[in-house]
XYZ file of C-alpha atoms in Angstrom:
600
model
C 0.000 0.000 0.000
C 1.285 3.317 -1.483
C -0.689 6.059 0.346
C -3.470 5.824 3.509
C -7.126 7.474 3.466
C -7.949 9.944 6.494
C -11.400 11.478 7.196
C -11.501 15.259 7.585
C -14.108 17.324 8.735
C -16.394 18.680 6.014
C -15.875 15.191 4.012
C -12.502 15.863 2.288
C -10.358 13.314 1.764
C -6.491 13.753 2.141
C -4.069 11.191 0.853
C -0.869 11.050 2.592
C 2.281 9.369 1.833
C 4.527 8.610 4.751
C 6.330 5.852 5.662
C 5.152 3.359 8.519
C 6.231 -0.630 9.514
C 4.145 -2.684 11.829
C 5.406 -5.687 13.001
C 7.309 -7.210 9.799
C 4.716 -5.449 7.303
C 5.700 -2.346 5.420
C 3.271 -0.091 4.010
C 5.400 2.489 2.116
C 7.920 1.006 -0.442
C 9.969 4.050 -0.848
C 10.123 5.361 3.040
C 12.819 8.261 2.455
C 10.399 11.415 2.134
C 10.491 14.740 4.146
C 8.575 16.708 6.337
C 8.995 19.537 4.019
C 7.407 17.721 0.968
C 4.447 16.635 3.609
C 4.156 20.252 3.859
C 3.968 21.528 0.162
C 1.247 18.571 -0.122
C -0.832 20.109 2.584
C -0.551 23.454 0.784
C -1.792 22.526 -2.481
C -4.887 20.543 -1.131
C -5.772 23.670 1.569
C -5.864 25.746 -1.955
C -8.009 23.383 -3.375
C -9.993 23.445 -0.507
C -10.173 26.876 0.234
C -12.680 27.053 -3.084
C -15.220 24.696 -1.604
C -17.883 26.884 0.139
C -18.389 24.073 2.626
C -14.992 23.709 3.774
C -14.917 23.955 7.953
C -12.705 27.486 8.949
C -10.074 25.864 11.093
C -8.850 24.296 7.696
C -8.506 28.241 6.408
C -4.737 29.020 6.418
C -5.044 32.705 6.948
C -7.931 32.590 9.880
C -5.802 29.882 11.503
C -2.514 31.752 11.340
C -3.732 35.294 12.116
C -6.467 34.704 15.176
C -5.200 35.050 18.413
C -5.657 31.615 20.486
C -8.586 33.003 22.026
C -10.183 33.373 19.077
C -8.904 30.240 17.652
C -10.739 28.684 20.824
C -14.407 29.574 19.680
C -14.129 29.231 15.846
C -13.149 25.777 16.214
C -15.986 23.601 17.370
C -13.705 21.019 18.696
C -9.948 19.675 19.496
C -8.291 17.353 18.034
C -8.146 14.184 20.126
C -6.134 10.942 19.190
C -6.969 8.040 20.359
C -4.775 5.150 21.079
C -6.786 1.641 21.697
C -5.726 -1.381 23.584
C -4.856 -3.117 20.945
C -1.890 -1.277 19.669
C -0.442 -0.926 23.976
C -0.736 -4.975 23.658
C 1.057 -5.596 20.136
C 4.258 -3.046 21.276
C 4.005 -4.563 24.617
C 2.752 -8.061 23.694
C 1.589 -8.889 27.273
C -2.313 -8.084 27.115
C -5.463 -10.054 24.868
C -6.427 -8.590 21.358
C -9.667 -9.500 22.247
C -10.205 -6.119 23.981
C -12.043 -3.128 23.267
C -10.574 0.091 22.546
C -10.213 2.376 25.290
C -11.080 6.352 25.652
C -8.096 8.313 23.868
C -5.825 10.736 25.550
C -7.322 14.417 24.555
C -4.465 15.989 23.461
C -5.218 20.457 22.996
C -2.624 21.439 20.299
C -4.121 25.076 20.765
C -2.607 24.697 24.550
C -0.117 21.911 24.608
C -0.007 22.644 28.552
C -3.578 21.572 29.081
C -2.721 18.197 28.924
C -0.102 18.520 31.395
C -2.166 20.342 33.649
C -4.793 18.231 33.132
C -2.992 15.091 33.804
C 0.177 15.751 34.421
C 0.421 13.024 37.235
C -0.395 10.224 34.925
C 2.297 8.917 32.565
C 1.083 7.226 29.014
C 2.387 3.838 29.795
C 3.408 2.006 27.101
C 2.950 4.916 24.828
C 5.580 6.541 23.659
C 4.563 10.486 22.230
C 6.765 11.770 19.841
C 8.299 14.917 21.163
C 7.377 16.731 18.235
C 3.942 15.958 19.316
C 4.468 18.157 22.341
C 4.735 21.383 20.679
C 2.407 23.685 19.491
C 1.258 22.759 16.177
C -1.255 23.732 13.859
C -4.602 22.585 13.280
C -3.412 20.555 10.071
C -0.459 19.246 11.458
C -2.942 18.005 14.267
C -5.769 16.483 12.253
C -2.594 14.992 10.051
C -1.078 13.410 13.110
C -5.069 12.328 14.486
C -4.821 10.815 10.981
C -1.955 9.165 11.049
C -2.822 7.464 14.360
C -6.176 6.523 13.597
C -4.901 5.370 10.069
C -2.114 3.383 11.886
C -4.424 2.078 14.832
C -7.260 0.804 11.601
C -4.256 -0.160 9.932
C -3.464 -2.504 12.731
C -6.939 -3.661 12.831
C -6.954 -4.591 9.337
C -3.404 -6.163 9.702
C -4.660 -8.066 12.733
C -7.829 -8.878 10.920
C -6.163 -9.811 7.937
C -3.505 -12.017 9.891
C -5.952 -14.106 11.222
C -8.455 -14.401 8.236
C -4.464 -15.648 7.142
C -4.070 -18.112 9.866
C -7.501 -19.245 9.578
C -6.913 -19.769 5.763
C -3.622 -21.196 6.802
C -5.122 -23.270 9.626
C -7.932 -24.542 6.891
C -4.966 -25.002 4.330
C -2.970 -27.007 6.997
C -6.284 -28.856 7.881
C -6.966 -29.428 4.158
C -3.611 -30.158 3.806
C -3.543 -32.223 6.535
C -6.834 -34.329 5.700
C -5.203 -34.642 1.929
C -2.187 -36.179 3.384
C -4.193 -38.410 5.473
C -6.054 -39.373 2.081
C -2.632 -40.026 0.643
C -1.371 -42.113 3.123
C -4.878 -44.209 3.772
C -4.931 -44.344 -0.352
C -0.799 -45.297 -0.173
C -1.650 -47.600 2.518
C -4.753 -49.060 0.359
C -2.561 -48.728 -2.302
C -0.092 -51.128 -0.987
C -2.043 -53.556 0.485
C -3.711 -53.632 -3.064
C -0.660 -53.761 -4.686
C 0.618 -56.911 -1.720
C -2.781 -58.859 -2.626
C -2.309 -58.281 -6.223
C 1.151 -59.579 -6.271
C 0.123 -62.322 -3.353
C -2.626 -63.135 -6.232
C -0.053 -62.855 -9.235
C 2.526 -65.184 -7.152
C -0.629 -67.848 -6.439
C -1.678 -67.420 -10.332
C 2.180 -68.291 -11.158
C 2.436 -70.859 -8.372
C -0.715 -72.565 -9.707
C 0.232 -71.811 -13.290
C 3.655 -73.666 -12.896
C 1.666 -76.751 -11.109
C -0.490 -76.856 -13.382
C 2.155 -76.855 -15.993
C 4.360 -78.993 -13.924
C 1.409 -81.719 -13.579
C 0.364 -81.159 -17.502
C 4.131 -82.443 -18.033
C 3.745 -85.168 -15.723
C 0.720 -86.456 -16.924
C 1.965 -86.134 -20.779
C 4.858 -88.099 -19.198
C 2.639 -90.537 -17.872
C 0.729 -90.800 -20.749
C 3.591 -91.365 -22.920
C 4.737 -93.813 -20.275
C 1.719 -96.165 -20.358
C 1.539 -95.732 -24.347
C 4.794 -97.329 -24.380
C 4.068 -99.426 -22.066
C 0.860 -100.763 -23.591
C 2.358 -100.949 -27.011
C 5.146 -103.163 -25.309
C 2.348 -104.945 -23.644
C 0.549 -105.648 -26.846
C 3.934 -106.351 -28.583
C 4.455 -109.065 -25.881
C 0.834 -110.163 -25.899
C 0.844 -110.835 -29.639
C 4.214 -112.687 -29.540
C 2.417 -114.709 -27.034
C -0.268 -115.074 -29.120
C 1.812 -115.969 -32.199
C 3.279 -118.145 -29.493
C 0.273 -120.083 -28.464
C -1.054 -120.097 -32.177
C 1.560 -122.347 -32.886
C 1.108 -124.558 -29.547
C -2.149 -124.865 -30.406
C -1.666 -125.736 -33.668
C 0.953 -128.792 -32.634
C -1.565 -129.410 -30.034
C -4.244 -129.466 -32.148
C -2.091 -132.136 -34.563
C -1.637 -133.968 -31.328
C -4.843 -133.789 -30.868
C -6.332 -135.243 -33.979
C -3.942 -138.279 -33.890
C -5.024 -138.411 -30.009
C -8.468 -138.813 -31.085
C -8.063 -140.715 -34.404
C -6.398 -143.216 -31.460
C -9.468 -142.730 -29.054
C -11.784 -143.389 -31.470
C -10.289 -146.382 -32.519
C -9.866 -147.787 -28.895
C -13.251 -146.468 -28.162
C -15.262 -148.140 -30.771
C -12.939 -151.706 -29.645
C -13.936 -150.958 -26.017
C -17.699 -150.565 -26.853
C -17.651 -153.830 -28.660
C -16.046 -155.309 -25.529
C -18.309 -153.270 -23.210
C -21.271 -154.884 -25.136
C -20.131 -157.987 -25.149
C -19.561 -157.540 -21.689
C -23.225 -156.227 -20.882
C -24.240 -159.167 -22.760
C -22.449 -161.190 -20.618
C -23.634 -159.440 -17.696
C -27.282 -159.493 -18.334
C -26.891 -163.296 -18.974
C -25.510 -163.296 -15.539
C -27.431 -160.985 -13.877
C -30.257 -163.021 -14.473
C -29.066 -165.245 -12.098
C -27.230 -162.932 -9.691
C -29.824 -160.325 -8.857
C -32.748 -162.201 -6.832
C -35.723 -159.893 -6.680
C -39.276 -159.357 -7.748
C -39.991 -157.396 -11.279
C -41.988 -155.285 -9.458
C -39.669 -153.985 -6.824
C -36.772 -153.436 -8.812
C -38.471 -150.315 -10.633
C -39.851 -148.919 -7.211
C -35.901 -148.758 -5.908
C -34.564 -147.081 -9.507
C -37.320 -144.478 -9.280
C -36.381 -143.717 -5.484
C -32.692 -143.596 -6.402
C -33.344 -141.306 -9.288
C -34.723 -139.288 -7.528
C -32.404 -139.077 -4.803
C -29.449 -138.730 -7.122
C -31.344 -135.793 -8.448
C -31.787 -133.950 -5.391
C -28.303 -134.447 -4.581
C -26.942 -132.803 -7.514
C -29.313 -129.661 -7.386
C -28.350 -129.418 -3.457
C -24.826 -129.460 -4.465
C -25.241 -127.338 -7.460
C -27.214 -124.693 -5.117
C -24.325 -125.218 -2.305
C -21.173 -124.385 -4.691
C -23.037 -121.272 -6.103
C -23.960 -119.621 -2.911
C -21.339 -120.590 -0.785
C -24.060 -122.114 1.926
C -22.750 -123.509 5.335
C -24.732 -127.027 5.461
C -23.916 -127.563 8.352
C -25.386 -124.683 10.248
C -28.531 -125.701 9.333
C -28.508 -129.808 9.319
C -26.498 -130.188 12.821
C -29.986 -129.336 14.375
C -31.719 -131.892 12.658
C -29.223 -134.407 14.102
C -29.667 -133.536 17.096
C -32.997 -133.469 17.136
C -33.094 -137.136 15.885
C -31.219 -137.919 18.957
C -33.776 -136.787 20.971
C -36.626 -138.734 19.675
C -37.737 -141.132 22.625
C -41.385 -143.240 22.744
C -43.001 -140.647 24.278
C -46.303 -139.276 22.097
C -45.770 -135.150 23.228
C -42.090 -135.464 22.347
C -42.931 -136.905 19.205
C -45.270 -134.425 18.255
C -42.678 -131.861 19.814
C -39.524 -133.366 17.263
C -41.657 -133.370 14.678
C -42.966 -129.925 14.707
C -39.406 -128.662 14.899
C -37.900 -130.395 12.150
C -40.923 -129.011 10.106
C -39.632 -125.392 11.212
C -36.458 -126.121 10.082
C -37.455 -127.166 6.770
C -39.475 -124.293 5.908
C -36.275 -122.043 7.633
C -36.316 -119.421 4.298
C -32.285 -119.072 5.349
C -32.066 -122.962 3.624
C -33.915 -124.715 0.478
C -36.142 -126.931 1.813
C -35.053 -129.568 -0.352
C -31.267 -129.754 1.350
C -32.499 -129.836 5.122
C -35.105 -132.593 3.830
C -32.805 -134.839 2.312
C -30.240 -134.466 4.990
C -33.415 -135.605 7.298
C -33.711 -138.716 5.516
C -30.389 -139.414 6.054
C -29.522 -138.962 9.797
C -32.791 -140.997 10.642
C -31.801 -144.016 8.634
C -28.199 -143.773 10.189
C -29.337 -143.486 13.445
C -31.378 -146.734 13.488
C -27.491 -148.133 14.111
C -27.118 -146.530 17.763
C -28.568 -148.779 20.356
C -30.852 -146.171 21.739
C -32.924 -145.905 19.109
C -36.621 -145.428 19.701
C -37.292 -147.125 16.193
C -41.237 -147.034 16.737
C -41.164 -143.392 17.910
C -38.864 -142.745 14.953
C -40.912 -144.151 12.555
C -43.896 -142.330 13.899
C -41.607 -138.987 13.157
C -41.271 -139.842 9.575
C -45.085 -140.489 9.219
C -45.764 -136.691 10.694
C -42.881 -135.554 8.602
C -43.958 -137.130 5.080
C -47.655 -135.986 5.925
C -46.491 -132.159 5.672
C -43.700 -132.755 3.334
C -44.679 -136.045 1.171
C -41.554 -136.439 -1.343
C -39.566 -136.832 1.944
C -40.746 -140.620 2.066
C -39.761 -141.452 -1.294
C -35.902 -139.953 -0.160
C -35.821 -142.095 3.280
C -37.222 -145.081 1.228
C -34.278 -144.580 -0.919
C -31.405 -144.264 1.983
C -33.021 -147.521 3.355
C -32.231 -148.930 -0.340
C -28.866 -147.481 -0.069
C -28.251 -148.627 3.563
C -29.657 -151.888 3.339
C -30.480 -153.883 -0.291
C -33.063 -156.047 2.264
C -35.147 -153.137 2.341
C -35.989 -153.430 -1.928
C -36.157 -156.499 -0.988
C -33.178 -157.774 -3.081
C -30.231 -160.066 -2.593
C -27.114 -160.373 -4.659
C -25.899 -163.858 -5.456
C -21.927 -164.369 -5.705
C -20.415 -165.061 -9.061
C -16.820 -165.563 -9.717
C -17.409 -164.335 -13.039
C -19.511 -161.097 -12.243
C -17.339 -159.966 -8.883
C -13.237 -159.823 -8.992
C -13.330 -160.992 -5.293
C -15.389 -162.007 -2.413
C -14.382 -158.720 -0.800
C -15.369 -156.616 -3.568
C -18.894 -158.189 -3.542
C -19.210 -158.116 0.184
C -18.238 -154.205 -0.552
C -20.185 -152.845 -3.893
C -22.971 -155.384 -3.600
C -24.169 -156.263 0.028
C -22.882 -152.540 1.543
C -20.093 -153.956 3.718
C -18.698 -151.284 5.456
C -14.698 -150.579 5.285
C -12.527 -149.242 8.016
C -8.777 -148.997 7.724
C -8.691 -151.170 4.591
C -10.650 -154.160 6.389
C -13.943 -155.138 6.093
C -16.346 -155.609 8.528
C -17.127 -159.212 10.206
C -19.896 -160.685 9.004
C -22.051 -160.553 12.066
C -21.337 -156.785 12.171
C -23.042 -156.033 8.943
C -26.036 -158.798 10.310
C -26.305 -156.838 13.052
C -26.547 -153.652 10.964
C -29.166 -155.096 8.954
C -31.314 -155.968 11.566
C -31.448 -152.288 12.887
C -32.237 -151.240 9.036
C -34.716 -153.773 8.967
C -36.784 -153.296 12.705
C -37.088 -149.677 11.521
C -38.272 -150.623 8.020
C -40.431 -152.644 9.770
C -41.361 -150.421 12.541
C -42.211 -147.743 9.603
C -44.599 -149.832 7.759
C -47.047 -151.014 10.375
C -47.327 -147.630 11.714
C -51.169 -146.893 10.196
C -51.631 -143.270 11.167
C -49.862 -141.026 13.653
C -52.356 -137.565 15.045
C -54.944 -138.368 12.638
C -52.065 -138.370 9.607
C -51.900 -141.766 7.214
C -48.989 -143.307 6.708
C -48.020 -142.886 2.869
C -46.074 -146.517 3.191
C -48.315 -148.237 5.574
C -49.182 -151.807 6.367
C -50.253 -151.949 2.350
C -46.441 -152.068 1.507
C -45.279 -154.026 4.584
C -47.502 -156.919 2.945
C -46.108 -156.705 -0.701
C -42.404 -156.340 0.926
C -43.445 -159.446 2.592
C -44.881 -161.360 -0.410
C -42.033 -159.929 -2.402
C -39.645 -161.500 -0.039
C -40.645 -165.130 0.099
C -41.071 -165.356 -3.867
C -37.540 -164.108 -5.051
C -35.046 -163.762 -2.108
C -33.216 -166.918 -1.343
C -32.983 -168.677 2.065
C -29.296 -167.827 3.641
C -28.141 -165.649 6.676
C -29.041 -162.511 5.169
C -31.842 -162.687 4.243
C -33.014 -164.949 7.396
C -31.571 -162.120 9.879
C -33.539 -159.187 7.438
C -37.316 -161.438 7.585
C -36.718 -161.890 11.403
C -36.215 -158.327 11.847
C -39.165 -157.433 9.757
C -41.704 -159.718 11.639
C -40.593 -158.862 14.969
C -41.458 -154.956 14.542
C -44.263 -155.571 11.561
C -46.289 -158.969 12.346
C -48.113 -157.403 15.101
C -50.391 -155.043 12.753
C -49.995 -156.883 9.608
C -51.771 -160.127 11.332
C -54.498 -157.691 13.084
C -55.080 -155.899 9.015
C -55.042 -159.258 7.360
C -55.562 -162.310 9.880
C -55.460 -165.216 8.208
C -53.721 -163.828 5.066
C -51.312 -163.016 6.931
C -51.264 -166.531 8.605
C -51.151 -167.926 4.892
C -47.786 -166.273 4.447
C -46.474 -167.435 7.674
C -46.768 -171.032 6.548
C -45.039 -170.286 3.428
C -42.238 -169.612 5.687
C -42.231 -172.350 8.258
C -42.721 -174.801 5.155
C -40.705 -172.992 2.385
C -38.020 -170.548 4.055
C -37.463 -172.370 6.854
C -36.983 -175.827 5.146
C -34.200 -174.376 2.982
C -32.202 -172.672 5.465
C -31.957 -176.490 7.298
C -31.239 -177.539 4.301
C -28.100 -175.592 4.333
C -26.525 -177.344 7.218
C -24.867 -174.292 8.833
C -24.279 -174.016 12.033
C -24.037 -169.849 12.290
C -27.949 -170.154 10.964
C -29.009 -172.840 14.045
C -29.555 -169.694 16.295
C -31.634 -167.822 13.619
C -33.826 -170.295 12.839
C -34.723 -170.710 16.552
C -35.716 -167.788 16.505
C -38.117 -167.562 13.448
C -39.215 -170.603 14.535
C -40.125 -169.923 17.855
C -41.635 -166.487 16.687
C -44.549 -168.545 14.717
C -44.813 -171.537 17.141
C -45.287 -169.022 19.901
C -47.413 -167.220 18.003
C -45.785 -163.970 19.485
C -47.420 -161.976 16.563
C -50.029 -161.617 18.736
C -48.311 -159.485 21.204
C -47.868 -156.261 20.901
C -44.365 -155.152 20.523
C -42.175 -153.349 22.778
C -42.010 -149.893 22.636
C -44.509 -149.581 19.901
C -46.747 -148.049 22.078
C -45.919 -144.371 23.004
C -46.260 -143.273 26.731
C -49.348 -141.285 27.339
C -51.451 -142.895 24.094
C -54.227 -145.087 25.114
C -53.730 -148.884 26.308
C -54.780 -151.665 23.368
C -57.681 -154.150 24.563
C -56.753 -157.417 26.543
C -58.995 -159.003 23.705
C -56.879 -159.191 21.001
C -55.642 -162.273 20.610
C -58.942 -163.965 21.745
C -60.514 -161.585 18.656
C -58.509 -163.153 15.846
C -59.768 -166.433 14.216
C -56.331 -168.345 13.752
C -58.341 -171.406 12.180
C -56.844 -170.372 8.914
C -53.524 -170.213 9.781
C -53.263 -173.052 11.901
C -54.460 -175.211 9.082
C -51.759 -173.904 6.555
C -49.228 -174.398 9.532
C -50.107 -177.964 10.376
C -50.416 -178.933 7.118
């Protein structure tokens, strides 16, 4: 700023150069001015002045240099009073608040500088310091100038204070802006970087997973050129092989054909011989095999059938992988527990029949394995063979095919049971022992036969339950499928085919011990019919045969019929807890028949 603006009475306006520094702030840029030229200034605008008609008089140069100070007193309506405020004590001393209100001025009488000592000439200004040129007597434009100058310097402060802190509040907004940018920065460096650390993190897993990828891509393509070799070394080897085997094959097949040419040859001379043989055989059989026509195709059948069951049981066994023993040790056991007691033959025979219809086992395997244990167990000496029998009848009521299957284990078991006896032939058998074997079912342990009397002894048990099964008529209201009926034709069968020896005397002894009792009570004096054909027929041939092993066995028949012990019931054919039979049996039957055939 070049010049400063004072207000002077009447509205003029004086512009005065001069030079000034507050603080560190200049105002004047060329300072080095004199009072002089102040003066000439102040001359030049009085003249100007002097032509305005409202111009005040102490601004009159002549009036103001030529009244006396009396006079000067009255014209002018006031004195010229400069004020110094608070402010301007506390910048130079720099000890009190700006915040403070200005403070009534010094009045200051340039008319009669000693006014103001008078006045107050006790007090001292304090921090301000008065010019001593201000101390003289000046005039009334030198006053107003130096009122000026003070009030100029005192707004000039207040603009320079005003103006400083509009710039610290700009600076202090700057600085806050500033501030608050450079915050930004570093939150957006900060985001910035951890940006920039994911993006690389991301750009190192994108290579890391690029290179694995590429790394397994190799590996596979290794791989795969790996097994390509190795199949096409594989199917190198396998056709080499196969070129190999082609030409095994091909000797083989050479070998084969001259094999077979040979085969042929020997098989078509060994079928000749084989029919010759069966020729040869058939003429022989004729007189080896003693049995009825009619019972001979009853035992095939049962057989067949047998067989057939057998294979499908084994068949079904190999596929599934089926423990048979799990489920045919309980029937066993079972079997062992039959005694001649009518609830626990009711009881045995209800739980075989759950055991047969057990879904976990074809019914076919746990019947057939039934059939077997309870023809084998007729061997152990506590066999309940009446009880047993009356098991089977309950059994073959709910399942019926099971009596064709224990028919055909008694066939198996014991050839009396058809019945059918096998003569000896030197020509049919290579040796006594391999007829006793393959022909009569001698049993072999250790590489030696049974005795004799073991396998009579055997027998017998076959033959009491045979016998014990067909005179058993109906068991709980159930028929017996193989009844009395076939006890008689086994019977009949016997004494017209089977020869007279210790076989078959030990097998008919058996039989009429466990089955006369109900066949005589069915058929009475049939029955006493066939009865002579023994005692005249049978019996007369196995005397005939001088041996003395067959003296006790013929006792026995004998006394059997002379006794007349058909009659009595047999023991343990009658279970505990059934009903007793009448005393009037015996005295029932008309034996007039019989005894005529027998004493005849």
């Amino acid at each position: 700023m070049t010049f400063s603006r004072f207000c002077l009475r009447g509205g003029g306006k004086l512009e005065l150069r001069f030079p000034q520094r507050v603080h560190w702030i200049a105002f004047e840029p060329e300072p080095n001015w004199s009072f002089e030229s102040l003066l000439s200034e102040l001359d030049s605008l009085e003249e100007k002045l002097s032509s305005s008609a409202n111009l005040p008089a102490p601004f009159a140069k002549n009036q103001s240099r030529g009244c006396t100070n009396g006079e000067k007193a009255k014209r002018l309506p006031a004195a010229f009073s400069m004020r110094v405020s608070d402010e301007e004590l506390e910048i130079s001393d720099g000890e009190e608040d700006d915040s403070r209100g200005l403070v009534a001025a010094k009045r200051i009488n340039f008319d009669n500088p000693n006014a103001g000592e008078n006045e107050d000439s006790g007090q001292e200004f304090g921090a301000l310091d008065v010019q001593p040129y201000l101390m003289d007597e000046v005039g009334l434009v030198e006053a107003a100038l130096f009122e000026l100058i003070d009030e100029h310097q005192l707004e000039l402060k207040v603009e320079i204070r005003r103006r400083l802190s509009a710039l610290e509040m700009e600076l202090m907004r700057k600085y806050q802006k500033d501030a608050s940018a450079f915050a930004r920065i570093d939150k957006y460096s900060e985001a910035r970087r951890e940006t920039d650390w994911k993006l690389n993190t991301l750009y190192q897993r994108n290579i890391a997973e690029a290179l694995d990828d590429h790394l397994t891509a190799i590996q596979r393509d290794h791989e795969i050129k790996s097994q390509m070799e190795e199949r096409r070394i594989r199917i190198d080897l396998e056709e080499a092989k196969r070129k190999e085997k082609a030409v095994h094959e091909e000797r083989l097949h050479q070998d084969r054909a001259r094999e077979e040419a040979h085969a042929k040859r020997r098989a078509e001379e060994a079928r000749i011989a084989a029919l010759e043989a069966e020729k040869k055989e058939k003429e022989e059989a004729v007189d080896i095999v003693r049995a009825s026509a009619s019972a001979l195709p009853l035992e095939q059948g049962r057989l067949q059938k047998l067989r057939e069951l057998e294979d499908q049981s084994q068949s079904l066994m190999s596929r599934s992988n089926m423990n048979l023993d799990k489920h045919t040790r309980p029937i066993g056991r079972l079997i062992r527990q039959i005694r001649g007691i009518e609830e626990n033959v009711r009881t045995k025979a209800s739980e075989l029949l759950k055991i047969f219809k057990n879904p976990e086992c074809p019914e076919s395997i746990t019947v057939a394995a039934f059939a077997k244990k309870v023809v084998e167990h007729c061997e152990n000496p506590d066999n309940a063979a009446f009880a047993s029998a009356q098991v089977i009848v309950l059994i073959s009521s709910q399942v019926p095919y099971a009596m064709d299957l224990i028919l055909a284990e008694f066939h198996k078991a014991c050839i009396y049971t058809v019945p059918k006896h096998i003569v000896y032939s030197k020509a049919a058998f290579s040796s006594k022992e391999a007829y006793y074997k393959e022909q009569l079912g001698f049993k072999e342990d250790g590489g030696q036969l049974e005795s004799v009397k073991d396998y009579l002894k055997r027998m017998e048990a076959y033959m009491r339950l045979y016998g014990a099964l067909v005179q058993t008529e109906t068991v709980c209201g159930n028929e017996n499928s193989h009844g009395p009926a076939a006890g008689w034709l086994w019977l009949a069968r016997f004494l017209n085919a089977l020869p007279a020896n210790a076989f078959t005397a030990v097998a008919l002894n058996a039989f009429l011990q466990t089955a006369g009792f109900v066949l005589y009570r069915k058929y009475k004096s049939q029955f006493g019919k066939l009865l002579h054909m023994v005692s005249s027929h049978f019996m007369d041939a196995l005397k005939t045969r001088d041996d003395p092993d067959l003296r006790l066995i013929i006792l026995e028949i004998e006394s059997y019929i002379q006794d007349r012990r058909y009659l009595q019931e047999p023991e343990g054919r009658r279970m505990e807890g059934m009903p007793l039979l009448s005393s009037q049996i015996a005295s029932e039957q008309d034996y007039n028949g019989y005894n005529y055939y027998y004493s005849r």
